[in-house]
Coordinates of C-alpha atoms and ligand atoms in Angstrom, one line a residue:
M15 CA 25.1 9.0 -14.7
L16 CA 26.8 5.8 -13.6
F17 CA 24.9 3.5 -11.4
R18 CA 28.0 3.0 -9.2
D19 CA 27.9 6.7 -8.2
I20 CA 24.3 6.3 -7.0
C21 CA 25.3 3.2 -5.0
K22 CA 28.1 5.1 -3.3
V23 CA 25.5 7.5 -1.9
L24 CA 23.1 4.7 -1.0
L25 CA 25.9 3.1 1.0
E26 CA 26.3 6.4 2.9
I27 CA 22.6 6.7 3.4
E28 CA 22.5 3.2 5.0
G29 CA 24.7 4.5 7.8
K30 CA 22.4 7.5 8.6
S31 CA 19.4 7.6 10.7
G32 CA 18.2 11.3 10.6
R33 CA 15.4 11.9 8.1
I34 CA 16.6 15.4 7.2
E35 CA 20.1 14.2 6.5
I36 CA 18.8 11.4 4.3
T37 CA 16.5 13.7 2.5
Q38 CA 19.4 16.1 1.7
M39 CA 21.6 13.3 0.5
L40 CA 18.9 12.0 -1.8
A41 CA 18.3 15.6 -3.1
E42 CA 21.9 15.8 -4.0
I43 CA 21.6 12.6 -6.1
Y44 CA 18.5 14.0 -7.8
N45 CA 20.3 17.2 -8.7
R46 CA 22.8 15.2 -10.7
L47 CA 20.3 13.3 -12.8
S48 CA 18.5 14.0 -16.1
P49 CA 14.6 13.9 -15.9
S50 CA 14.6 10.4 -17.4
E51 CA 17.2 9.1 -14.9
A52 CA 15.3 10.7 -12.0
E53 CA 12.2 8.8 -13.1
K54 CA 14.1 5.5 -13.2
I55 CA 15.9 5.9 -9.9
T56 CA 12.7 6.8 -8.2
Y57 CA 11.1 3.5 -9.3
L58 CA 14.2 1.6 -8.3
L59 CA 14.1 3.2 -4.9
Q60 CA 10.5 2.1 -4.6
G61 CA 11.7 -1.4 -5.4
K62 CA 9.8 -1.5 -8.8
L63 CA 10.1 -0.7 -12.5
K64 CA 6.7 1.0 -12.9
P65 CA 3.7 1.6 -10.8
E66 CA 1.7 -1.5 -9.8
Y67 CA -1.0 -1.1 -12.4
Y68 CA 1.4 -1.7 -15.2
G69 CA 1.5 -5.2 -13.9
I70 CA 5.3 -5.4 -14.4
D71 CA 6.9 -7.7 -11.8
F72 CA 10.6 -8.8 -11.7
G73 CA 9.3 -12.4 -11.3
I74 CA 12.6 -13.4 -9.8
G75 CA 13.2 -15.5 -6.7
E76 CA 16.3 -16.0 -4.6
K77 CA 17.3 -19.1 -6.6
F78 CA 17.6 -16.9 -9.8
V79 CA 19.9 -14.5 -8.1
I80 CA 22.0 -17.3 -6.8
A81 CA 22.2 -18.9 -10.3
A82 CA 23.2 -15.5 -11.8
L83 CA 25.8 -14.9 -9.2
A84 CA 27.2 -18.4 -9.9
N85 CA 27.5 -17.6 -13.6
A86 CA 29.2 -14.3 -13.0
T87 CA 31.6 -15.3 -10.2
G88 CA 32.6 -18.9 -10.8
Y89 CA 31.3 -20.1 -7.4
H90 CA 29.1 -23.1 -7.2
E91 CA 25.4 -22.4 -6.4
N92 CA 25.8 -24.5 -3.2
E93 CA 28.7 -22.4 -2.0
I94 CA 26.7 -19.3 -2.6
A95 CA 23.6 -20.6 -0.9
A96 CA 25.8 -21.4 2.2
I97 CA 27.2 -17.9 2.3
Y98 CA 23.7 -16.5 1.9
S99 CA 22.3 -18.6 4.7
K100 CA 25.1 -17.4 7.0
K101 CA 24.6 -13.7 6.0
G102 CA 20.8 -13.8 5.7
D103 CA 21.0 -11.0 3.2
I104 CA 21.2 -11.5 -0.5
G105 CA 22.7 -8.0 -1.0
E106 CA 25.6 -8.7 1.4
T107 CA 26.1 -12.1 -0.3
A108 CA 26.4 -10.5 -3.7
N109 CA 28.6 -7.7 -2.4
E110 CA 31.1 -10.3 -1.0
L111 CA 31.1 -12.6 -4.0
I112 CA 31.6 -10.0 -6.6
G113 CA 34.6 -8.7 -4.6
V114 CA 36.3 -12.1 -4.7
K115 CA 35.3 -13.4 -8.2
R116 CA 37.0 -16.6 -9.3
Q117 CA 36.6 -15.8 -13.0
K118 CA 37.2 -12.7 -15.0
S119 CA 34.3 -11.4 -17.0
L120 CA 34.7 -11.8 -20.8
Y121 CA 32.8 -8.6 -21.3
S122 CA 32.3 -5.9 -18.8
K123 CA 31.4 -2.2 -19.0
E124 CA 30.6 0.7 -16.7
L125 CA 26.9 0.6 -16.1
T126 CA 24.7 3.7 -16.4
I127 CA 21.4 4.0 -14.7
E128 CA 19.7 3.4 -18.0
D129 CA 21.7 0.2 -18.5
V130 CA 20.6 -1.2 -15.2
Y131 CA 17.0 -0.2 -15.6
N132 CA 16.8 -1.5 -19.2
S133 CA 18.3 -4.9 -18.2
M134 CA 15.9 -5.2 -15.3
M135 CA 13.0 -4.4 -17.7
K136 CA 14.2 -7.1 -20.0
M137 CA 14.2 -9.5 -17.1
A138 CA 10.8 -8.5 -16.0
S139 CA 9.3 -8.7 -19.5
A140 CA 10.6 -12.2 -20.2
S141 CA 7.7 -14.6 -20.0
G142 CA 6.7 -18.1 -21.2
E143 CA 9.0 -20.9 -22.1
G144 CA 12.7 -20.1 -21.7
S145 CA 11.9 -17.0 -19.5
Q146 CA 13.9 -18.4 -16.6
T147 CA 17.0 -18.7 -18.7
T148 CA 16.5 -15.2 -20.1
K149 CA 16.1 -13.7 -16.6
I150 CA 19.1 -15.5 -15.2
R151 CA 21.2 -14.5 -18.3
S152 CA 20.3 -10.8 -18.1
L153 CA 21.0 -10.8 -14.4
S154 CA 24.4 -12.6 -14.9
E155 CA 25.3 -10.0 -17.5
L156 CA 24.6 -7.2 -15.1
F157 CA 26.7 -9.0 -12.4
N158 CA 29.6 -9.3 -14.9
S159 CA 29.9 -5.6 -15.0
T160 CA 29.1 -4.5 -11.4
T161 CA 31.3 -3.4 -8.6
P162 CA 30.4 -5.1 -5.2
P163 CA 28.0 -2.3 -4.0
E164 CA 26.2 -2.3 -7.3
A165 CA 25.7 -6.0 -7.1
K166 CA 24.4 -5.6 -3.6
Y167 CA 21.7 -3.1 -4.5
I168 CA 20.8 -4.8 -7.8
S169 CA 20.1 -8.1 -6.1
R170 CA 18.1 -6.4 -3.3
I171 CA 16.1 -4.4 -5.8
V172 CA 15.1 -7.4 -8.0
L173 CA 13.9 -9.2 -4.9
N174 CA 12.2 -6.1 -3.5
K175 CA 14.4 -6.2 -0.4
L176 CA 16.1 -2.8 -0.8
R177 CA 15.6 -2.0 2.9
L178 CA 16.7 1.6 2.8
K179 CA 15.2 4.2 5.1
I180 CA 13.6 5.9 2.1
G181 CA 9.8 5.8 1.8
D182 CA 7.6 7.7 -0.7
S183 CA 7.3 10.6 1.8
T184 CA 11.1 11.0 2.0
I185 CA 11.4 10.9 -1.8
L186 CA 8.8 13.7 -2.1
D187 CA 10.7 15.8 0.4
A188 CA 13.9 15.1 -1.5
L189 CA 12.5 16.2 -4.8
S190 CA 11.4 19.6 -3.4
W191 CA 14.7 19.9 -1.6
A192 CA 16.6 19.3 -4.8
K193 CA 15.1 22.4 -6.4
K194 CA 14.4 24.7 -3.4
G195 CA 16.6 23.6 -0.6
D196 CA 13.5 23.2 1.5
K197 CA 10.1 21.5 1.5
T198 CA 8.1 24.3 -0.1
L199 CA 7.3 22.4 -3.3
R200 CA 6.3 19.2 -1.4
E201 CA 2.6 20.2 -1.4
Y202 CA 2.5 20.4 -5.3
L203 CA 4.6 17.3 -5.7
E204 CA 2.3 15.4 -3.3
R205 CA -0.8 16.5 -5.2
A206 CA 0.8 15.3 -8.5
Y207 CA 1.6 12.0 -6.9
N208 CA -1.9 11.7 -5.4
L209 CA -3.4 12.3 -8.8
S210 CA -1.2 9.8 -10.7
S211 CA 0.0 7.2 -8.2
D212 CA 3.2 7.4 -10.3
L213 CA 6.2 8.8 -8.3
G214 CA 8.6 8.1 -11.2
L215 CA 6.5 10.1 -13.6
V216 CA 6.2 13.0 -11.0
A217 CA 10.0 13.1 -10.7
R218 CA 10.4 13.2 -14.5
V219 CA 7.8 15.9 -15.0
F220 CA 9.3 17.9 -12.1
F221 CA 12.9 17.8 -13.4
S222 CA 11.6 18.7 -16.9
D223 CA 9.7 21.8 -15.7
S224 CA 9.6 22.3 -12.0
E225 CA 7.6 25.6 -12.2
N226 CA 4.7 23.7 -13.7
I227 CA 4.4 20.9 -11.2
G228 CA 1.4 22.8 -9.6
N229 CA -0.5 22.3 -12.9
F230 CA -0.4 18.5 -12.9
K231 CA -3.6 17.1 -14.2
I232 CA -5.8 14.1 -13.4
N233 CA -5.7 11.5 -16.1
V234 CA -8.0 8.7 -17.1
F235 CA -6.2 5.3 -16.6
M236 CA -3.9 6.8 -13.9
P237 CA -5.3 5.8 -10.5
V238 CA -5.9 8.5 -8.0
R239 CA -4.5 7.6 -4.6
P240 CA -7.6 7.0 -2.4
A241 CA -9.0 9.3 0.2
L242 CA -9.1 7.8 3.6
A243 CA -11.4 8.2 6.6
E244 CA -10.6 9.4 10.1
R245 CA -12.5 7.8 13.0
L246 CA -14.5 9.2 15.9
N247 CA -16.2 7.5 18.7
N248 CA -19.9 8.4 18.3
A249 CA -22.5 10.5 16.5
E250 CA -22.1 13.5 18.9
E251 CA -18.4 13.8 18.2
I252 CA -19.0 13.6 14.5
F253 CA -21.6 16.3 14.6
K254 CA -19.3 18.5 16.8
K255 CA -16.6 18.1 14.2
L256 CA -18.6 18.5 10.9
G257 CA -22.0 20.0 11.8
G258 CA -24.5 19.1 9.1
C259 CA -23.0 16.4 7.0
G260 CA -23.8 13.6 4.5
V261 CA -23.9 10.2 6.1
E262 CA -23.4 7.0 4.0
Y263 CA -23.5 3.3 4.8
K264 CA -20.1 1.8 5.2
Y265 CA -20.1 -1.2 2.9
D266 CA -17.6 -3.9 3.8
G267 CA -16.6 -4.9 0.3
F268 CA -13.7 -4.3 -2.1
R269 CA -12.8 -0.7 -2.8
I270 CA -12.5 -0.1 -6.5
Q271 CA -11.7 2.9 -8.7
V272 CA -13.2 2.8 -12.1
H273 CA -11.7 4.5 -15.2
K274 CA -13.4 4.7 -18.6
R275 CA -12.5 6.2 -21.9
G276 CA -14.8 5.3 -24.7
D277 CA -15.3 1.5 -24.4
Q278 CA -12.0 1.0 -22.7
V279 CA -12.4 0.3 -18.9
M280 CA -9.9 -0.2 -16.1
I281 CA -10.6 -1.1 -12.6
F282 CA -8.0 -0.4 -9.9
S283 CA -7.8 -1.9 -6.4
R284 CA -6.6 0.1 -3.4
K285 CA -3.1 -1.3 -4.1
M286 CA -3.4 0.1 -7.6
E287 CA -3.5 -3.4 -9.2
N288 CA -5.5 -3.8 -12.4
M289 CA -8.6 -5.7 -11.3
G290 CA -10.5 -5.6 -14.6
P291 CA -10.0 -9.3 -15.3
I292 CA -11.4 -10.2 -11.9
F293 CA -14.5 -8.1 -12.3
P294 CA -15.6 -8.6 -15.9
D295 CA -19.2 -8.1 -14.9
I296 CA -18.5 -4.6 -13.7
V297 CA -16.4 -3.8 -16.8
E298 CA -19.3 -4.7 -19.0
S299 CA -21.7 -2.4 -17.1
V300 CA -19.3 0.5 -17.1
K301 CA -18.8 0.2 -20.8
K302 CA -22.5 1.0 -21.3
L303 CA -22.3 4.3 -19.4
K304 CA -23.1 7.1 -21.9
H305 CA -20.3 9.3 -20.6
K306 CA -17.1 9.2 -22.7
E307 CA -14.7 9.7 -19.9
I308 CA -15.2 9.1 -16.2
I309 CA -13.3 8.2 -13.0
F310 CA -15.4 7.1 -10.0
E311 CA -15.1 5.1 -6.9
G312 CA -17.2 2.6 -5.1
E313 CA -17.3 -0.5 -3.0
A314 CA -17.9 -3.8 -4.7
L315 CA -19.5 -6.7 -2.9
A316 CA -21.4 -9.8 -3.7
F317 CA -25.0 -10.0 -2.9
N318 CA -27.0 -13.1 -2.0
E319 CA -30.4 -12.6 -3.4
K320 CA -31.9 -15.7 -1.7
E321 CA -30.9 -14.6 1.7
N322 CA -31.1 -10.9 0.9
R323 CA -27.7 -10.1 2.4
F324 CA -24.3 -8.9 1.4
Y325 CA -21.2 -10.9 1.5
S326 CA -18.1 -9.4 3.1
F327 CA -14.9 -8.7 1.1
Q328 CA -13.4 -12.1 2.2
E329 CA -16.5 -14.1 1.3
T330 CA -16.8 -12.3 -2.1
M331 CA -13.2 -13.0 -3.1
H332 CA -13.3 -16.5 -1.7
R333 CA -16.3 -17.3 -3.9
R334 CA -14.7 -15.7 -7.0
R335 CA -11.6 -17.8 -6.4
K336 CA -13.4 -21.1 -5.5
Y337 CA -16.2 -21.2 -8.0
G338 CA -14.6 -19.3 -10.9
L339 CA -15.6 -15.8 -12.2
E340 CA -18.5 -16.8 -14.4
A341 CA -20.3 -19.1 -11.9
A342 CA -19.7 -16.6 -9.0
S343 CA -21.0 -13.6 -11.0
K344 CA -24.2 -15.6 -11.8
S345 CA -24.9 -17.0 -8.3
W346 CA -23.6 -14.1 -6.3
P347 CA -23.8 -11.0 -8.5
L348 CA -21.5 -8.1 -7.6
H349 CA -23.0 -4.8 -6.7
V350 CA -20.9 -1.6 -6.8
Y351 CA -22.0 1.1 -4.4
V352 CA -20.7 4.3 -6.0
F353 CA -19.7 6.9 -3.4
D354 CA -17.4 9.4 -5.2
L355 CA -16.6 11.0 -8.5
M356 CA -13.2 12.3 -9.5
Y357 CA -13.5 13.1 -13.1
L358 CA -16.2 13.5 -15.8
D359 CA -15.8 14.3 -19.5
G360 CA -12.8 16.7 -19.2
K361 CA -13.7 18.1 -15.8
D362 CA -11.6 17.4 -12.7
Y363 CA -14.0 17.0 -9.7
T364 CA -11.4 16.3 -7.1
M365 CA -11.2 20.0 -6.0
L366 CA -15.0 20.4 -5.9
P367 CA -16.9 20.1 -2.6
M368 CA -18.5 16.8 -1.7
Q369 CA -22.0 18.2 -2.2
D370 CA -21.2 18.9 -5.9
R371 CA -19.6 15.5 -6.4
R372 CA -22.6 13.9 -4.8
K373 CA -25.1 15.8 -7.0
A374 CA -23.1 14.7 -10.1
I375 CA -23.1 11.0 -9.2
E376 CA -26.8 11.1 -8.4
K377 CA -27.3 12.1 -12.0
I378 CA -25.3 9.1 -13.3
F379 CA -26.2 6.3 -10.9
P380 CA -28.0 4.0 -10.4
F381 CA -27.1 2.6 -13.7
G382 CA -28.0 -0.9 -14.9
N383 CA -28.2 -3.8 -12.5
N384 CA -25.0 -3.6 -10.6
L385 CA -23.9 0.0 -10.5
K386 CA -25.8 1.5 -7.6
L387 CA -25.6 4.6 -5.6
S388 CA -24.3 4.4 -2.0
E389 CA -27.1 5.0 0.5
W390 CA -26.8 8.7 1.6
R391 CA -28.7 11.0 3.9
L392 CA -28.3 14.6 5.0
A393 CA -27.8 14.8 8.8
R394 CA -28.7 17.9 10.7
S395 CA -28.2 16.6 14.2
P396 CA -26.4 13.9 16.1
E397 CA -29.7 12.0 16.2
D398 CA -29.9 12.0 12.4
I399 CA -26.4 10.5 12.3
Q400 CA -27.3 7.9 14.9
K401 CA -30.4 6.9 12.9
V402 CA -28.4 6.1 9.8
F403 CA -25.9 4.2 11.9
D404 CA -28.5 2.1 13.6
D405 CA -30.1 1.5 10.3
A406 CA -26.8 0.3 8.8
V407 CA -26.0 -2.0 11.7
G408 CA -29.5 -3.4 11.5
K409 CA -28.6 -4.4 7.9
R410 CA -25.5 -6.1 9.1
L411 CA -23.2 -3.5 7.7
E412 CA -20.0 -2.3 9.5
G413 CA -21.2 1.2 10.3
I414 CA -21.3 4.6 8.5
I415 CA -19.0 7.2 6.9
A416 CA -19.9 10.8 7.6
K417 CA -18.8 13.2 4.9
N418 CA -18.0 16.9 5.1
M419 CA -20.1 18.4 2.3
R420 CA -17.7 21.3 1.8
A421 CA -14.5 19.3 1.5
P422 CA -12.7 18.4 -1.7
Y423 CA -11.7 14.8 -2.5
T424 CA -8.7 14.4 -0.2
A425 CA -6.6 12.1 -2.4
G426 CA -4.0 10.0 -0.6
K427 CA -4.8 11.4 2.8
R428 CA -6.5 10.3 6.0
D429 CA -8.5 13.3 6.8
F430 CA -11.7 14.5 8.7
A431 CA -13.3 15.1 5.3
W432 CA -14.6 11.5 5.9
I433 CA -15.2 10.2 9.3
K434 CA -16.0 6.5 10.0
L435 CA -18.0 5.2 12.8
K436 CA -18.0 1.4 13.2
K437 CA -20.1 -0.8 15.5
S438 CA -16.9 -1.9 17.2
Y439 CA -15.9 1.6 18.3
G440 CA -16.2 2.5 21.9
K441 CA -16.8 -1.2 22.6
A442 CA -14.3 -3.4 24.3
V443 CA -12.9 -4.5 21.0
D444 CA -11.4 -2.5 18.1
T445 CA -8.9 -3.3 15.3
V446 CA -5.8 -1.9 13.7
D447 CA -4.2 -2.9 10.4
A448 CA -0.5 -3.5 11.1
V449 CA 2.5 -4.8 9.0
I450 CA 4.1 -8.1 10.1
V451 CA 7.8 -7.5 10.8
G452 CA 8.8 -10.8 12.2
Y453 CA 7.6 -14.1 13.6
Y454 CA 8.1 -16.4 16.6
L455 CA 8.6 -20.2 16.6
G456 CA 5.9 -22.3 18.0
K457 CA 6.2 -23.8 21.5
G458 CA 4.2 -26.6 23.1
S459 CA 1.3 -27.7 20.9
R460 CA 2.4 -25.3 18.2
T461 CA 5.9 -26.8 17.8
K462 CA 4.5 -28.9 14.9
F463 CA 3.6 -25.7 12.9
G464 CA 7.0 -24.1 13.5
F465 CA 5.0 -20.9 14.0
G466 CA 3.9 -19.3 17.3
G467 CA 3.0 -15.7 16.5
I468 CA 3.9 -12.4 14.8
L469 CA 5.4 -9.1 15.7
C470 CA 3.5 -6.2 14.2
A471 CA 4.2 -2.5 13.6
V472 CA 2.2 0.6 12.6
Y473 CA 3.5 3.4 10.4
N474 CA 4.7 6.8 11.8
E475 CA 4.1 9.2 8.9
D476 CA 6.0 12.1 10.4
K477 CA 9.2 10.1 10.8
D478 CA 8.6 7.8 7.8
V479 CA 9.4 4.7 10.0
F480 CA 7.5 1.7 11.3
E481 CA 7.0 1.3 15.0
T482 CA 6.2 -2.0 16.8
I483 CA 2.8 -2.2 18.6
A484 CA 2.1 -5.8 19.4
K485 CA 3.3 -9.4 19.6
V486 CA 0.3 -11.4 18.4
G487 CA 0.1 -15.1 19.4
S488 CA -3.6 -15.9 19.2
G489 CA -6.5 -15.8 16.7
F490 CA -4.8 -18.1 14.2
T491 CA -6.6 -21.2 13.0
E492 CA -4.4 -24.3 12.7
E493 CA -4.6 -24.0 8.9
E494 CA -3.4 -20.4 9.1
M495 CA -0.5 -21.3 11.4
A496 CA 0.7 -24.0 8.9
G497 CA 0.3 -21.6 6.0
F498 CA 2.0 -18.7 7.7
K499 CA 5.3 -20.4 8.3
E500 CA 5.6 -21.2 4.6
K501 CA 4.5 -17.7 3.6
L502 CA 6.8 -15.8 6.0
D503 CA 9.8 -18.1 5.4
T504 CA 10.2 -16.7 1.9
E505 CA 10.5 -13.2 3.3
K506 CA 13.1 -14.0 6.1
I507 CA 15.9 -11.5 6.6
I508 CA 18.7 -11.5 9.2
E509 CA 18.7 -7.8 10.1
P510 CA 15.3 -6.0 10.3
N511 CA 14.4 -3.4 7.8
A512 CA 16.3 -0.1 8.3
N513 CA 13.0 1.8 8.6
L514 CA 11.8 -0.2 11.5
S515 CA 12.1 1.0 15.1
F516 CA 12.0 -1.8 17.7
N517 CA 12.8 -2.8 21.3
V518 CA 11.7 -6.4 21.2
K519 CA 13.1 -9.0 18.8
P520 CA 11.1 -11.9 17.1
D521 CA 12.8 -15.3 16.4
F522 CA 12.9 -14.3 12.7
W523 CA 12.7 -10.9 11.0
I524 CA 10.8 -10.7 7.8
N525 CA 10.6 -8.3 4.9
M526 CA 7.7 -5.9 5.5
K527 CA 5.0 -7.0 3.0
Y528 CA 2.0 -8.5 4.7
V529 CA -0.7 -6.5 6.4
A530 CA -2.7 -8.1 9.2
E531 CA -5.9 -6.9 10.9
I532 CA -5.4 -7.2 14.6
A533 CA -8.3 -7.1 17.2
F534 CA -7.5 -5.9 20.7
D535 CA -9.4 -5.0 23.9
D536 CA -7.5 -1.9 24.9
I537 CA -4.4 0.1 24.4
T538 CA -2.0 0.2 27.3
V539 CA 1.2 2.3 28.0
S540 CA 4.2 0.1 27.8
S541 CA 7.9 0.5 27.2
Q542 CA 8.0 -2.8 25.2
H543 CA 7.0 -1.2 21.9
T544 CA 8.2 1.8 19.9
C545 CA 4.9 3.3 18.9
M546 CA 5.2 6.4 21.1
E547 CA 3.2 9.2 22.6
K548 CA 5.0 12.5 22.2
D549 CA 6.3 12.4 25.8
G550 CA 8.0 9.1 25.1
R551 CA 5.4 6.7 26.5
G552 CA 5.1 3.6 24.3
F553 CA 1.8 2.0 23.4
A554 CA 1.0 -1.7 23.3
L555 CA -2.2 -3.5 22.3
R556 CA -3.9 -5.4 25.1
F557 CA -5.0 -9.0 24.2
P558 CA -4.1 -8.7 20.6
R559 CA -5.4 -11.4 18.2
F560 CA -5.1 -12.0 14.6
V561 CA -8.3 -11.5 12.6
K562 CA -7.2 -11.8 8.9
L563 CA -4.6 -10.7 6.4
R564 CA -5.6 -7.5 4.6
E565 CA -4.4 -8.4 1.1
D566 CA -6.0 -5.3 -0.3
K567 CA -3.7 -3.0 1.7
D568 CA -0.3 -1.7 0.9
I569 CA 2.1 -1.3 3.9
Y570 CA 1.9 2.5 3.7
E571 CA -1.9 2.3 4.1
I572 CA -1.8 0.7 7.6
T573 CA -2.9 2.3 10.8
T574 CA -0.6 5.2 11.7
S575 CA 1.1 5.9 15.0
S576 CA -0.9 9.1 15.4
E577 CA -4.1 7.1 14.9
V578 CA -3.0 4.8 17.7
R579 CA -2.6 7.9 19.9
D580 CA -6.1 9.0 18.9
M581 CA -7.5 5.5 19.6
F582 CA -5.8 5.5 23.0
K583 CA -7.6 8.7 23.8
L584 CA -10.9 7.5 22.4
M585 CA -10.7 4.3 24.4
K586 CA -9.8 6.2 27.5
G587 CA -13.2 7.9 27.1
A588 CA -14.9 4.6 26.8
R589 CA -12.9 3.2 29.7
R590 CA -14.3 5.7 32.2
Ligands
ATP2041 P1 -11.6 -0.1 7.4 O1 -10.6 -1.2 7.7 O2 -12.2 0.5 8.6 O3 -12.5 -0.4 6.3 P2 -9.7 1.3 5.8 O4 -8.4 1.6 6.4 O5 -9.8 0.1 4.9 O6 -10.7 1.1 7.0 P3 -10.6 3.9 5.6 O7 -10.3 4.9 4.5 O8 -10.1 4.2 6.9 O9 -10.2 2.5 5.0 O10 -12.2 3.7 5.7 C1 -13.0 3.9 4.6 C2 -13.2 2.7 3.8 O11 -14.5 2.3 3.8 C3 -12.9 3.0 2.4 O12 -11.5 2.6 2.1 C4 -13.9 2.1 1.6 O13 -13.3 1.0 1.1 C5 -14.9 1.8 2.6 N1 -16.3 2.3 2.3 C6 -17.4 1.6 2.4 N2 -18.5 2.4 2.1 C7 -18.0 3.6 1.9 C8 -18.7 4.8 1.6 N3 -20.0 4.9 1.5 N4 -17.9 5.9 1.4 C9 -16.5 5.8 1.5 N5 -15.9 4.7 1.8 C10 -16.6 3.6 2.0

């Protein structure tokens, strides 16, 4: 299929706001594609060429796109930069320039989806000396053959600024819709995605044999999307919800998923990046496990033997960066606290109840010096839960995670199979993880930083949109303020992302990329923000302040609007 035909539909989708309508339009596109084209279009809609763990990055900045546009259109780079700074959107800039080219292309052809994808792959794979020239040349060649809308979407895709209202959730709906005209296959598609973290692959497999999508299997070296915990306010509430349950310490480290086949080992972060090179000490221990194939999960954190205490995630990563891997692993060895098992020697454990998974990991761990078992106790009363919690807090840990012993591994879902209780809950202070959608200029003493605060949003899963929740102006150190401006400036956009719902405007909108942890004292009802209660009341965080960037989190892993509603109710309990 021709890429320009896809772009025509994308243009129409840009003008729509209803999720069902967008899903149906996307489904129509999918119905016209071969399995291989469906795979590629899915990646491009996600703004990538392959899942994160392949480590394939476009490696292209705005300057490259401007240089390629100059080559293809005959305009000078300065003229293009001026148009871009007026429009604030590289896609619209490319759209305009390709429409009024000053020079005719020597060679031009109608681009298929494969052509566009393969050229992008060539750009992304270019590395080392001369790679800049190769990237610009490949992009210029594409621009030579594009219509204006194709240029618009290509330039947005390579800069990961596609800005359509199409998240993973809408893509999953559209796949089911394409075959069934409804969402009945969504459950199977979602499971396949949760087991592989590869939506392009799911699309390809689905269009090759849709009847078999329910038989999708877990695979070593394909990361499983992590199970996430719900939260409750105290031990009584947890016991009311779960009854007897397993209770584990909540370690504040770096969540890793470990895959091993023979002596090959891969370690994935929550964002599905390959972390093996950063954790060589763990890779070495895992290699020695006697099992041929295994997938397990745990929390990695550095341990200070002299002071007999753990380091937090931030401290662990800071030390690894500052002192180098070898020195850091010697002075502050990493411990991995294993808390779940997904696969062992040909057997999928994800559908087995927690108690079976726990029994199995107890047979394997502890292993060696750094692969340990997470602390676990069976609780038969709220008092038992409280005891583990007090114990954890006494050891300066964040709190506990209670686990439903009958529940399977709920990949990719925030579910009551796991319930977290942190020392901050029910207190005057709690936190959310929110995506930064824009920033404000500094006033008064902050003028010199050119940065005064951020506008943040949470994710509404039902609508597949982001909703603002707080304007955050405090909690930043001077160093952070200076650094923020530089960081956020590279992501500036004139119009906000299409999947953002907002009432207030920042001084500058930015591409949604950075996740921030925000502390607050309470949640109030306010019409300022768009994170809404069902009856239309909006929520806002009271006294929000910046804690840190959550570099380990993807924007779809942030606090959801329904969690904010639950927190509002929980805090209401604490407010009485
Ligand atoms: P938080 O910011 O509270 O850590 P989160 O959004 O990062 O939450 P959740 O799924 O809500 O993640 O909370 C569970 C997290 O706690 C896991 O992602 C994992 O990294 C960490 N964790 C620490 N110890 C355990 C444990 N014993 N079992 C499961 N998860 C654990």
